Coordinates of C-alpha atoms in Angstrom, one line a residue:
M1 CA 25.4 -8.9 96.8
T2 CA 24.7 -5.3 97.2
V3 CA 27.0 -2.3 96.8
R4 CA 26.6 1.0 98.6
D5 CA 28.8 4.2 99.1
F6 CA 30.9 4.6 102.2
A7 CA 29.2 6.0 105.2
P8 CA 30.8 7.5 108.4
R9 CA 29.9 4.2 110.3
D10 CA 32.2 2.2 107.9
R11 CA 35.4 3.8 109.0
P12 CA 36.7 1.2 111.6
E13 CA 35.7 -1.7 109.4
Y14 CA 37.1 -0.2 106.2
I15 CA 40.5 0.6 108.1
A16 CA 40.7 -3.1 109.3
M17 CA 39.9 -4.4 105.8
S18 CA 42.5 -2.1 104.2
A19 CA 45.1 -3.1 106.7
D20 CA 44.4 -6.8 105.7
F21 CA 44.4 -6.0 102.1
Y22 CA 47.9 -4.4 102.3
S23 CA 49.3 -7.2 104.4
G24 CA 48.3 -9.9 101.9
D25 CA 48.8 -10.9 98.2
G26 CA 46.8 -7.8 97.0
A27 CA 49.7 -5.4 97.5
L28 CA 53.4 -5.3 97.0
H29 CA 54.0 -3.8 100.5
P30 CA 52.2 -2.6 103.6
I31 CA 51.4 1.1 104.0
G32 CA 50.7 3.1 107.1
R33 CA 47.3 3.4 108.8
D34 CA 47.3 7.1 108.1
H35 CA 46.9 6.4 104.4
F36 CA 43.6 4.4 105.2
E37 CA 42.4 7.2 107.4
N38 CA 43.2 10.0 104.9
T39 CA 41.6 8.1 102.1
F40 CA 38.4 7.5 104.0
D41 CA 38.2 11.0 105.1
H42 CA 38.9 12.3 101.7
I43 CA 36.1 10.2 100.1
L44 CA 33.6 11.2 102.8
T45 CA 34.1 14.9 102.2
G46 CA 32.4 14.4 98.9
E47 CA 34.4 17.2 97.4
D48 CA 36.3 15.0 94.9
R49 CA 33.9 13.3 92.6
S50 CA 36.7 11.4 90.9
V51 CA 37.2 8.9 93.7
R52 CA 34.5 6.7 95.3
G53 CA 34.5 4.2 98.1
V54 CA 32.0 1.3 98.2
I55 CA 31.1 -1.3 100.7
L56 CA 30.2 -4.7 99.4
K57 CA 27.4 -6.5 101.4
Q58 CA 26.3 -10.1 101.3
A59 CA 23.3 -11.2 103.3
G60 CA 23.4 -8.0 105.3
R61 CA 27.0 -8.5 106.3
T62 CA 30.0 -6.4 105.1
A63 CA 31.9 -8.7 102.7
G64 CA 34.5 -6.2 101.4
Y65 CA 35.1 -2.8 99.8
A66 CA 36.3 -1.2 96.7
L67 CA 38.0 2.1 95.7
I68 CA 37.2 3.4 92.3
V69 CA 39.0 6.4 90.5
R70 CA 37.6 8.0 87.4
Y71 CA 39.7 10.1 85.0
W72 CA 39.8 11.4 81.4
S73 CA 42.1 9.6 79.0
C74 CA 42.9 11.0 75.7
E75 CA 44.3 7.6 74.6
A76 CA 41.0 5.9 75.5
G77 CA 38.9 8.8 74.0
G78 CA 37.0 9.3 77.2
E79 CA 36.5 8.4 80.8
T80 CA 38.6 5.7 82.3
V81 CA 37.5 3.8 85.4
M82 CA 40.5 2.7 87.6
L83 CA 39.7 -0.1 90.0
D84 CA 42.2 1.1 92.5
E85 CA 41.4 -1.6 95.2
V86 CA 39.0 -4.4 95.6
Y87 CA 39.0 -6.4 98.8
I88 CA 36.8 -9.4 99.8
K89 CA 37.0 -10.7 103.3
S90 CA 38.4 -14.3 103.5
D91 CA 35.0 -15.6 104.9
F92 CA 33.3 -14.5 101.6
R93 CA 36.0 -15.6 99.1
G94 CA 34.9 -18.3 96.5
E95 CA 31.3 -17.4 96.7
G96 CA 31.2 -15.4 93.5
L97 CA 31.3 -12.0 95.0
G98 CA 34.3 -10.9 92.8
S99 CA 32.3 -11.8 89.7
A100 CA 29.1 -10.1 91.1
F101 CA 31.1 -6.9 91.8
M102 CA 32.7 -6.9 88.3
E103 CA 29.2 -7.2 86.8
W104 CA 28.0 -4.3 89.0
L105 CA 31.0 -2.2 88.0
G106 CA 30.3 -2.7 84.3
K107 CA 26.7 -1.6 84.8
E108 CA 27.5 1.3 87.0
Y109 CA 30.1 2.6 84.7
G110 CA 28.9 1.3 81.3
H111 CA 29.6 4.6 79.7
A112 CA 33.3 4.4 80.4
K113 CA 35.7 4.0 77.4
R114 CA 38.2 2.0 79.4
F115 CA 38.6 0.1 82.7
R116 CA 42.0 -0.3 84.3
L117 CA 43.3 -2.0 87.3
E118 CA 46.6 -3.2 88.9
V119 CA 47.2 -6.8 90.2
C120 CA 50.2 -8.2 91.9
P121 CA 51.8 -11.1 90.0
Q122 CA 51.4 -13.5 93.0
N123 CA 47.7 -12.9 93.0
R124 CA 47.0 -15.4 90.2
R125 CA 43.4 -16.3 91.3
V126 CA 42.3 -12.7 91.0
M127 CA 44.1 -12.4 87.7
G128 CA 42.0 -15.2 86.5
L129 CA 38.8 -13.4 87.6
Y130 CA 39.9 -10.2 85.8
K131 CA 40.8 -12.0 82.5
R132 CA 37.3 -13.6 82.5
F133 CA 35.9 -10.1 82.5
G134 CA 38.0 -9.1 79.5
F135 CA 41.0 -7.6 81.2
E136 CA 44.4 -8.2 79.6
V137 CA 48.0 -7.7 80.7
L138 CA 49.5 -4.5 79.4
D139 CA 53.1 -4.3 78.0
Y140 CA 53.6 -1.0 79.8
I141 CA 56.3 -0.4 82.3
Q142 CA 54.7 1.5 85.2
M143 CA 56.7 4.2 86.9
M144 CA 56.0 6.3 89.9
R145 CA 57.5 9.0 92.0
E146 CA 56.7 9.6 95.7

């Protein structure tokens, strides 16, 4: 597996993969296409170094994508890497790409003090992957305002 940053040519495939991600077990509810478009455009401007989009490739074919957000955390005592989204196309699932990506993430951001992510309760298979890489369930109640 190889990982590379988003490029302009990735836009249609990223949007299709994101739509699939948000219609499956990876998300609590679907979101509008404009969110995918705005995210892709924002990342490509390169102005915001705290967010990164990467394409996962296997044997020269696009296998998935990930969105990574970095921020400072006083509680962690340094940089936190938030794995905002990870998506692997159904044709590539079960081939070890999730594990390969998690290994890449650990090497790429080995300086980080903390890694965080969200996972939907119904996505048990992915939870198992994250637990194998040392993630644990937090007792926090997460709140948001839109």
